[in-house]
PDB file of C-alpha atoms in Angstrom:
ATOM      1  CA  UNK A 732       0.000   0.000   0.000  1.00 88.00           C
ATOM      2  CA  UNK A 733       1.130   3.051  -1.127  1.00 96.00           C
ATOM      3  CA  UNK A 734      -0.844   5.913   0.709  1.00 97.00           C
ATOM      4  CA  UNK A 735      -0.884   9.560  -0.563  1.00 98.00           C
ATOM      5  CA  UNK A 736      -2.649  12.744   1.077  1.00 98.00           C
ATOM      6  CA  UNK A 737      -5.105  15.221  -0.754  1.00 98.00           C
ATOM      7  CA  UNK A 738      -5.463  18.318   1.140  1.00 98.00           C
ATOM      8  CA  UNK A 739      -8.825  19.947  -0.246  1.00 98.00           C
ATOM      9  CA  UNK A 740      -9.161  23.914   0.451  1.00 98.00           C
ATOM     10  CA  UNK A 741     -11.641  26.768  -0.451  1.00 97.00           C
ATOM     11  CA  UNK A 742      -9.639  28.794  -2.581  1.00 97.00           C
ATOM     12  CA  UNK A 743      -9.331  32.723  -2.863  1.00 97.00           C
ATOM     13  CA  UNK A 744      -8.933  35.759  -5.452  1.00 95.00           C
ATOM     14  CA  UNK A 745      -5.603  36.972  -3.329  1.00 96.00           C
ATOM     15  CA  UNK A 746      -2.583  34.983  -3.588  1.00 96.00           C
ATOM     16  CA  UNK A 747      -1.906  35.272  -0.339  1.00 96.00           C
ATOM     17  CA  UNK A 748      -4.685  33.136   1.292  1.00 97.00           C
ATOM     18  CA  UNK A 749      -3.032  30.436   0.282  1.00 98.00           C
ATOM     19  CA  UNK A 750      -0.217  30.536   2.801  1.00 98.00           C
ATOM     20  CA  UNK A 751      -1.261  28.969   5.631  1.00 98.00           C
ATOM     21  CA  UNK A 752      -2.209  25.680   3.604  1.00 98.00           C
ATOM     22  CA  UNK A 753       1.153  25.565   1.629  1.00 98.00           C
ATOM     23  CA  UNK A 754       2.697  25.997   5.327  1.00 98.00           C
ATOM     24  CA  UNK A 755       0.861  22.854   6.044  1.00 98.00           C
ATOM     25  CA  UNK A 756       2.246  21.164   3.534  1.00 98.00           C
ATOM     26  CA  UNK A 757       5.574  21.724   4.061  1.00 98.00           C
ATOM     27  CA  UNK A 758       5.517  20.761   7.748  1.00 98.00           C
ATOM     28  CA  UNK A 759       3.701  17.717   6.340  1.00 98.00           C
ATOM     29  CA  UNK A 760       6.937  17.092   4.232  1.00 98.00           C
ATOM     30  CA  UNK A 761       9.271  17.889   7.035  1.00 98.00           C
ATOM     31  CA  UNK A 762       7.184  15.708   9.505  1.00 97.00           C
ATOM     32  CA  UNK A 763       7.174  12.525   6.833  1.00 97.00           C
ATOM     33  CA  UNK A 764       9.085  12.832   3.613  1.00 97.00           C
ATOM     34  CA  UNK A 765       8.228   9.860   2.445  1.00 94.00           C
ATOM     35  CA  UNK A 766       4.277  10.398   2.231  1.00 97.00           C
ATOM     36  CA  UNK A 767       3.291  11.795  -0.960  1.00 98.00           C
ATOM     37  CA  UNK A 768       1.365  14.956  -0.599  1.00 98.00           C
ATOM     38  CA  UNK A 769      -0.663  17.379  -2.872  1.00 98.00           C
ATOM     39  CA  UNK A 770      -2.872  20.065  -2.352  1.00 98.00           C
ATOM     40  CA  UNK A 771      -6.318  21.376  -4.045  1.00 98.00           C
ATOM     41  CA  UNK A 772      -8.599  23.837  -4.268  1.00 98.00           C
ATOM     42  CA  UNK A 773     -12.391  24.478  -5.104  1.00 98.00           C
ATOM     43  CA  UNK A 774     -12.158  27.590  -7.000  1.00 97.00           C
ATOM     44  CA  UNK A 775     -10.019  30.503  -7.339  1.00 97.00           C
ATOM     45  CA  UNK A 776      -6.934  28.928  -7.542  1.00 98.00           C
ATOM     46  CA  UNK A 777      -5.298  25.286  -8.988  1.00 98.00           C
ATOM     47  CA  UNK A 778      -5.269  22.900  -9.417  1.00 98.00           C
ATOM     48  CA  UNK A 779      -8.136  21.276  -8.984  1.00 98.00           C
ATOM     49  CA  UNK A 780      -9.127  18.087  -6.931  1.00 98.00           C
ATOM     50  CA  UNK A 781      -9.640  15.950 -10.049  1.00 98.00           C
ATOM     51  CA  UNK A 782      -5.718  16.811 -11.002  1.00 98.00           C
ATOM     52  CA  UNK A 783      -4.278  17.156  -7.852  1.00 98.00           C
ATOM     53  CA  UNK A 784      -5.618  13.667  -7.400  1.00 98.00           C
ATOM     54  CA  UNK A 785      -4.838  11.920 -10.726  1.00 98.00           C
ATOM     55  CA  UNK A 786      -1.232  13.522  -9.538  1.00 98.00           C
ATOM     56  CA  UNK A 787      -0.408  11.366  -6.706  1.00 98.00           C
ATOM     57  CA  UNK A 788      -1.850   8.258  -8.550  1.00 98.00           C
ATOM     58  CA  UNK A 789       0.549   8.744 -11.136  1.00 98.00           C
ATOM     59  CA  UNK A 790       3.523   8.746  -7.943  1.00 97.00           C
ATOM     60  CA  UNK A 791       1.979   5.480  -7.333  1.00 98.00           C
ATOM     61  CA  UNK A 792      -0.451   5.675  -4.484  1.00 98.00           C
ATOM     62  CA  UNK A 793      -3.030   3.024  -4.337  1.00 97.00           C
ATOM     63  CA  UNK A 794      -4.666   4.722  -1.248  1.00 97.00           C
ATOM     64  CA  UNK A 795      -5.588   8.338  -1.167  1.00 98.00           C
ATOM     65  CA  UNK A 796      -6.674  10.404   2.187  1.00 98.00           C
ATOM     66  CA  UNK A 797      -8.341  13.256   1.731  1.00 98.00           C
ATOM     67  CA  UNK A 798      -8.602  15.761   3.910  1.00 98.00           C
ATOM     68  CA  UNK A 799     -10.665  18.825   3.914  1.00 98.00           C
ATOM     69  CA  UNK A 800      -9.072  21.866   5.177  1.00 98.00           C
ATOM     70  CA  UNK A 801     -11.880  23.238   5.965  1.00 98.00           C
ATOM     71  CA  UNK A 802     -12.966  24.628   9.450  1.00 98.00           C
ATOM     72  CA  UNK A 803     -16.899  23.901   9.665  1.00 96.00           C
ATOM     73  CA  UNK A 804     -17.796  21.441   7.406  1.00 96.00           C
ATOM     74  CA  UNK A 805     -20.681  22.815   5.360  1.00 94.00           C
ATOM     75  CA  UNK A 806     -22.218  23.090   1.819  1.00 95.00           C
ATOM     76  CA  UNK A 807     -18.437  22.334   0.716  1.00 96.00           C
ATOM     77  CA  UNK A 808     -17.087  19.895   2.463  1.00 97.00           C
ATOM     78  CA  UNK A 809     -20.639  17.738   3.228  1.00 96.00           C
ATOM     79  CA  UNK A 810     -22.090  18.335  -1.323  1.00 96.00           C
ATOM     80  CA  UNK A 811     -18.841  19.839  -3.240  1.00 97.00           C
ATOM     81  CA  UNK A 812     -15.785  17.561  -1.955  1.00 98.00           C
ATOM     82  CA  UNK A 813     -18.080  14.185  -1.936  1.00 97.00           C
ATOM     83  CA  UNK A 814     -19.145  15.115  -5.383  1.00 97.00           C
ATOM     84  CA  UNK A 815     -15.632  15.896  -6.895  1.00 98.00           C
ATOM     85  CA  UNK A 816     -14.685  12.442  -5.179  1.00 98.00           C
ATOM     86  CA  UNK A 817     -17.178  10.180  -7.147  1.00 97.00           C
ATOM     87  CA  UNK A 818     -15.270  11.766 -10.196  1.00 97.00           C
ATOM     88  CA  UNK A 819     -12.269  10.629  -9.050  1.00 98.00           C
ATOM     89  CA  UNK A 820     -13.261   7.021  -7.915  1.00 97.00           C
ATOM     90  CA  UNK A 821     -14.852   6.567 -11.406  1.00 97.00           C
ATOM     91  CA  UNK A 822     -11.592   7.778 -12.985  1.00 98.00           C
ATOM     92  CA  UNK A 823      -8.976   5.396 -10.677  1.00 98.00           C
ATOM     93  CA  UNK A 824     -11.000   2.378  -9.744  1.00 92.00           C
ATOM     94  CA  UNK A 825      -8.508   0.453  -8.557  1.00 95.00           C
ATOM     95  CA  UNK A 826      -7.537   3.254  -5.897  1.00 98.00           C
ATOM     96  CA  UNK A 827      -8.941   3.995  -2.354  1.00 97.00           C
ATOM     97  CA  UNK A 828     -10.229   7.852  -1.529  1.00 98.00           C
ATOM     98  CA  UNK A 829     -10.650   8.058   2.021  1.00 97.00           C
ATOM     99  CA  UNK A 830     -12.535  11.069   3.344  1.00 97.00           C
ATOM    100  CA  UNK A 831     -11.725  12.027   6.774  1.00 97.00           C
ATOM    101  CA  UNK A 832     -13.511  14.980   8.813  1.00 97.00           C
ATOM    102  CA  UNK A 833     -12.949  18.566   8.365  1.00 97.00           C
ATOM    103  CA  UNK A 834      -9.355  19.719   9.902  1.00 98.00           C
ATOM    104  CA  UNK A 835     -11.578  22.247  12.181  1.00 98.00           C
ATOM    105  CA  UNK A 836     -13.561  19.729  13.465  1.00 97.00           C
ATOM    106  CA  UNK A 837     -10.536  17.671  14.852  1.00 97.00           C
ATOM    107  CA  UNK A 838      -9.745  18.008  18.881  1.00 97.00           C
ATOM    108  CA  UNK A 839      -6.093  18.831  18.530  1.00 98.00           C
ATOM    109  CA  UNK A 840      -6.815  21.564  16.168  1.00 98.00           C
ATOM    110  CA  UNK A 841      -9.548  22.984  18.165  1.00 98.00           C
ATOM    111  CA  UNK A 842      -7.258  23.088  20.922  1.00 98.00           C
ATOM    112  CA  UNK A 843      -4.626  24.691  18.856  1.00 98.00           C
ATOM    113  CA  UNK A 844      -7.127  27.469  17.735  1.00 98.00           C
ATOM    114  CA  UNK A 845      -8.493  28.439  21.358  1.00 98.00           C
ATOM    115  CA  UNK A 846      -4.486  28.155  23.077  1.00 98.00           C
ATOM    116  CA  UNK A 847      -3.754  31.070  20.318  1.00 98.00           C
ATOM    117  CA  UNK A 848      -6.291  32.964  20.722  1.00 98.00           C
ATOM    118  CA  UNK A 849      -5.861  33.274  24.368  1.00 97.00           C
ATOM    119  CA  UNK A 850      -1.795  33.250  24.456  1.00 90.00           C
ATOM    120  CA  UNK A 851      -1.157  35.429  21.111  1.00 75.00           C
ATOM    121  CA  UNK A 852       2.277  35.227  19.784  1.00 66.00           C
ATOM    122  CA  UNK A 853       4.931  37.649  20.790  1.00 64.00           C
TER     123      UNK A 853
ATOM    124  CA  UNK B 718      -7.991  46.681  31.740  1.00 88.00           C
ATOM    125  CA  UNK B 719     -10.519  44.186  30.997  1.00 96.00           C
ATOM    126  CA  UNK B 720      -9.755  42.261  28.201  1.00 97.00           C
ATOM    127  CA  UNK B 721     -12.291  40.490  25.904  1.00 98.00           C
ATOM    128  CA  UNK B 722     -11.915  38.092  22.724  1.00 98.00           C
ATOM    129  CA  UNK B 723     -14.105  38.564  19.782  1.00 98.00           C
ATOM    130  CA  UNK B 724     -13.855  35.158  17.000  1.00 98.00           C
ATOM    131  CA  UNK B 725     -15.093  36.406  14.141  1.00 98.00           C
ATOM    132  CA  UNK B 726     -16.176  33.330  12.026  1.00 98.00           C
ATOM    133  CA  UNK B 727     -17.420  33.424   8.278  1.00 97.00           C
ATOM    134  CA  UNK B 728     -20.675  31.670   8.652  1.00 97.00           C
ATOM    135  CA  UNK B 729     -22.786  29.268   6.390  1.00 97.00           C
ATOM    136  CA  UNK B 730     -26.018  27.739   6.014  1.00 95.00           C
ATOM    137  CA  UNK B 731     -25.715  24.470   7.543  1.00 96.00           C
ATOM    138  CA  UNK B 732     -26.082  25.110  11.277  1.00 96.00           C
ATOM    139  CA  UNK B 733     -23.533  21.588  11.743  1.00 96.00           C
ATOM    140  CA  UNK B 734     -20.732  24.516  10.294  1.00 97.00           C
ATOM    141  CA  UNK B 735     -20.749  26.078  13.488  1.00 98.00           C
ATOM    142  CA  UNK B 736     -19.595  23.516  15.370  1.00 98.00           C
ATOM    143  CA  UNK B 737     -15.448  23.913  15.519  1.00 98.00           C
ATOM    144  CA  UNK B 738     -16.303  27.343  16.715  1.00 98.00           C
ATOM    145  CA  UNK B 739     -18.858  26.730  19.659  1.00 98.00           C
ATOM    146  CA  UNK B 740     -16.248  24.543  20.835  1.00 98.00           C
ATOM    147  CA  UNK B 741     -13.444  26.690  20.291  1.00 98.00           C
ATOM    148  CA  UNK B 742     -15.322  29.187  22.374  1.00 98.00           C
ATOM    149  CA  UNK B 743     -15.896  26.244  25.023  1.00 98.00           C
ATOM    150  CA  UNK B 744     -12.303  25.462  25.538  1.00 98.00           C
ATOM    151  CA  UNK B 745     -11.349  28.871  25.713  1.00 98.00           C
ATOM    152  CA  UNK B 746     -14.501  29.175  28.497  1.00 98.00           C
ATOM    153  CA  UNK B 747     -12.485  26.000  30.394  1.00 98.00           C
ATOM    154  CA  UNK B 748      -9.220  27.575  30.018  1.00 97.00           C
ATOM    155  CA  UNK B 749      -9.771  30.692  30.968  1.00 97.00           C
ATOM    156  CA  UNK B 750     -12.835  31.171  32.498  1.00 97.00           C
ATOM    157  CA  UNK B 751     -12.892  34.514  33.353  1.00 94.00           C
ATOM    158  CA  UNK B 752     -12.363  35.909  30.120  1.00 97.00           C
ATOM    159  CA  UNK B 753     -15.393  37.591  28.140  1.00 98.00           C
ATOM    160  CA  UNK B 754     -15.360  35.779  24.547  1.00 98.00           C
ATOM    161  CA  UNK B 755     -18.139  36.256  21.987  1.00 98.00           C
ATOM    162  CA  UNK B 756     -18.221  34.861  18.918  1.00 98.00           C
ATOM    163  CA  UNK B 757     -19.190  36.475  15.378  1.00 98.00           C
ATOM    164  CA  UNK B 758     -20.470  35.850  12.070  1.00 98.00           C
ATOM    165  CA  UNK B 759     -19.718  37.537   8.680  1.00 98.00           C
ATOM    166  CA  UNK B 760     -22.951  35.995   7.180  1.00 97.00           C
ATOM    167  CA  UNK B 761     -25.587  33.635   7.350  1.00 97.00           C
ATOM    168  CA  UNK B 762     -25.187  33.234  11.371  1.00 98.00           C
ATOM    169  CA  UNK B 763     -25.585  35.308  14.208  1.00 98.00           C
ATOM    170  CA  UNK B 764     -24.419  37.457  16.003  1.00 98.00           C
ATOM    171  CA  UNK B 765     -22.425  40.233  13.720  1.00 98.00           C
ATOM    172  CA  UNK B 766     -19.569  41.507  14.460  1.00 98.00           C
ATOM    173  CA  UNK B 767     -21.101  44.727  15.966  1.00 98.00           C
ATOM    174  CA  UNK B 768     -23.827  43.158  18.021  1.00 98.00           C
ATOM    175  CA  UNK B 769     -21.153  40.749  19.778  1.00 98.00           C
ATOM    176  CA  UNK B 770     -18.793  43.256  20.081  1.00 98.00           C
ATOM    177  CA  UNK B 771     -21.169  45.472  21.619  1.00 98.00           C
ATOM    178  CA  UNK B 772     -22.254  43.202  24.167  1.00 98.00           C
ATOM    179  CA  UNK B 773     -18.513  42.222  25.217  1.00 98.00           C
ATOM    180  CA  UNK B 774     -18.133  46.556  25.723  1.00 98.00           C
ATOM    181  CA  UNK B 775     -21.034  45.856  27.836  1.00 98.00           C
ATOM    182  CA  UNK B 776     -19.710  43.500  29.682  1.00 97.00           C
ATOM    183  CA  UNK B 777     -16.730  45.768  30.627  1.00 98.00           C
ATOM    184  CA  UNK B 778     -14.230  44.977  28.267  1.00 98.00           C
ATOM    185  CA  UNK B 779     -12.073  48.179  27.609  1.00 97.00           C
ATOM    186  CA  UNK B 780      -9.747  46.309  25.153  1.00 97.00           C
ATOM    187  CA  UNK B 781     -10.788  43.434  22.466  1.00 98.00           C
ATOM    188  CA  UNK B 782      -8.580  41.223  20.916  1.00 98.00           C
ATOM    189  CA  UNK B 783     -10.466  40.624  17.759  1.00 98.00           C
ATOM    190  CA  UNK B 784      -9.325  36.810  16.225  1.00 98.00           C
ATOM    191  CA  UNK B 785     -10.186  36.139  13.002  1.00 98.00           C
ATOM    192  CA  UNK B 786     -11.448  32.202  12.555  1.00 98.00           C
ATOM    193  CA  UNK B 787     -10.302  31.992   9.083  1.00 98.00           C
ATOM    194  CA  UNK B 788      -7.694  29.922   7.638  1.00 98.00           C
ATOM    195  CA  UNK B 789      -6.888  31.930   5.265  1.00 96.00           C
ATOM    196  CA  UNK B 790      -6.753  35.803   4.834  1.00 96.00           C
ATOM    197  CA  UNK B 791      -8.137  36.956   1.610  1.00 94.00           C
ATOM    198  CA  UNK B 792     -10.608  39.306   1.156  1.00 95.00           C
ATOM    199  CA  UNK B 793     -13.297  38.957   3.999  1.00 96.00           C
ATOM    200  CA  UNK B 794     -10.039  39.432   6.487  1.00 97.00           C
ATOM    201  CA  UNK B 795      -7.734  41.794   4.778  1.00 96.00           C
ATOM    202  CA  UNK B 796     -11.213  44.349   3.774  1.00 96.00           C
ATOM    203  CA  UNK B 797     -14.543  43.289   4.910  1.00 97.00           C
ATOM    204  CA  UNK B 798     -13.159  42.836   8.479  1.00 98.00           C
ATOM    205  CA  UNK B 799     -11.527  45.889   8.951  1.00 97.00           C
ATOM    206  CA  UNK B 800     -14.561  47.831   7.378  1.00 97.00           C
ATOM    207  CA  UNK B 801     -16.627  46.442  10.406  1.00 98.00           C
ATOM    208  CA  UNK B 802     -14.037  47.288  13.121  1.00 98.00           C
ATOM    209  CA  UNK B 803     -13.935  50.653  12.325  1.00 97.00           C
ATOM    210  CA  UNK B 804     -17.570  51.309  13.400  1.00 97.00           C
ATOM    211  CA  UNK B 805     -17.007  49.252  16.375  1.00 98.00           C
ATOM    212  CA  UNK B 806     -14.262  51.660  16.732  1.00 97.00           C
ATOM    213  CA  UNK B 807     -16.196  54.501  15.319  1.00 97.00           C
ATOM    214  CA  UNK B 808     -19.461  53.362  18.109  1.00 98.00           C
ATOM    215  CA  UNK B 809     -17.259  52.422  21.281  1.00 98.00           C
ATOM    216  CA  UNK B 810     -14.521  55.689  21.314  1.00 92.00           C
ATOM    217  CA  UNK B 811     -13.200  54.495  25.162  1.00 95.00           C
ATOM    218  CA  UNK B 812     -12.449  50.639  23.876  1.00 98.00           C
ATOM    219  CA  UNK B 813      -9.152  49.305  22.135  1.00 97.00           C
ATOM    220  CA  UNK B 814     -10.061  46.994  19.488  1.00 98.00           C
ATOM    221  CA  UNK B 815      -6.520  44.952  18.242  1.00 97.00           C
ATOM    222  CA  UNK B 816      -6.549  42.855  15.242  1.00 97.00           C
ATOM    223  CA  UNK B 817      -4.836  39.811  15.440  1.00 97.00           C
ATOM    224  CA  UNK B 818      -4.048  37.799  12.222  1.00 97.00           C
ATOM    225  CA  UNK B 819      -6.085  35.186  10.949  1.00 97.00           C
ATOM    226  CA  UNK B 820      -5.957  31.870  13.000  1.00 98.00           C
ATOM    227  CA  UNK B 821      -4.924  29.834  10.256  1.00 98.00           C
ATOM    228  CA  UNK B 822      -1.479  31.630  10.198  1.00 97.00           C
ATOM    229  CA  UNK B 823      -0.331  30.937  13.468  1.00 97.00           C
ATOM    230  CA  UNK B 824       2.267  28.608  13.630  1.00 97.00           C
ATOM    231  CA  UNK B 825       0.924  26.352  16.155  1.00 98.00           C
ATOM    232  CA  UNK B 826      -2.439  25.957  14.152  1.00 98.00           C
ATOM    233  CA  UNK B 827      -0.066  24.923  10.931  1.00 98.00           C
ATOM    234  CA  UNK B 828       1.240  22.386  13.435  1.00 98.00           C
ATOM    235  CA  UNK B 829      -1.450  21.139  14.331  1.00 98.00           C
ATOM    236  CA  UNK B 830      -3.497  20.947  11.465  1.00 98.00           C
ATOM    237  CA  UNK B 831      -0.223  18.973   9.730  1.00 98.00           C
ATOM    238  CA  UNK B 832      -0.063  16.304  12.283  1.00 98.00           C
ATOM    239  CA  UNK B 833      -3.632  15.760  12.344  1.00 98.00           C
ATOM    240  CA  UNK B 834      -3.464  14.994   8.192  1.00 98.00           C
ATOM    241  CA  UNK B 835      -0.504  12.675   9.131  1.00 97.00           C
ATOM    242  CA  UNK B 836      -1.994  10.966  11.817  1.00 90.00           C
ATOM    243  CA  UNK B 837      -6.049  10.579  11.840  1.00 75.00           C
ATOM    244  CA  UNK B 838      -7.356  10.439  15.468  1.00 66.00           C
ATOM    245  CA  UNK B 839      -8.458   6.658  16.228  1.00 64.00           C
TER     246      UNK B 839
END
């Protein structure tokens, strides 16, 4: 099993919204070097889910988590993302998509969110 | 000084969204629980931003730290957001109102939301 991981996120107009998620992916890559990693947007920006996906099956992952980086998990993540992921199950059949929870809706990142609001950086 | 902490969210239909935040407030609530928080919505939720931060300046609070819940910062953080702080500013002339930067881009967040993609909660 070769797994890979699909970061999903919104997308905006300014380039610089995208920061924090290409932050994540470099700790990602720091934290494991070895995991394959890619990351996706709705709109605004690329590439797409459908690409971004079709790019780590072509590094060879046979096993794809996906994982919304979303905060609330809405119209988005619960219609859009579930949608875009039938299109690429049809398209790689003989590869896993795993959808996990929204990143916002995951204890450690909650935490995370209410320690820096209280204790802002220096 | 009194301090209070106004989480500005973005809001969405689906009242499930929500979620992360209520619990975001809660933690803060358990961590610090004498510290006025209110949270905020840009759309489709309430309260606004000027309702909530209203009620925290009656509460006391002579100084705000205003978070924004976003992961990003594009437009709603870097021009809608300021917009509304200036008539909180504009409508409370005795209260400090700091703007912190958006969630997402503090560096214990990025952590956080990088080793929750890596390693799934069981």
């Amino acid at each position: 099993m070769k797994r890979g991981l699909l970061l999903f996120a919104h997308g905006a107009r300014d380039p610089r919204w995208a920061q924090p998620f290409e932050a994540v992916v470099q700790r990602i890559h720091a934290h494991a070097p070895g995991t394959p990693v890619a990351l996706a947007y709705l709109e605004f920006m690329a590439p797409p889910l459908e690409e971004a996906g079709a790019a780590l099956v072509a590094q060879g992952c046979d096993t794809v988590e996906v994982v919304p980086l979303f905060l609330g998990a809405g119209g988005h993540v619960r219609k859009d993302l579930p949608a875009l992921l039938d299109r690429l199950r049809a398209a790689h059949a003989g590869v896993t998509w795993r959808l996990r929870p929204a990143i916002g809706e995951v204890e450690a990142v909650i935490e995370a969110m209410a320690l820096a609001a209280l204790q802002p950086a220096p």
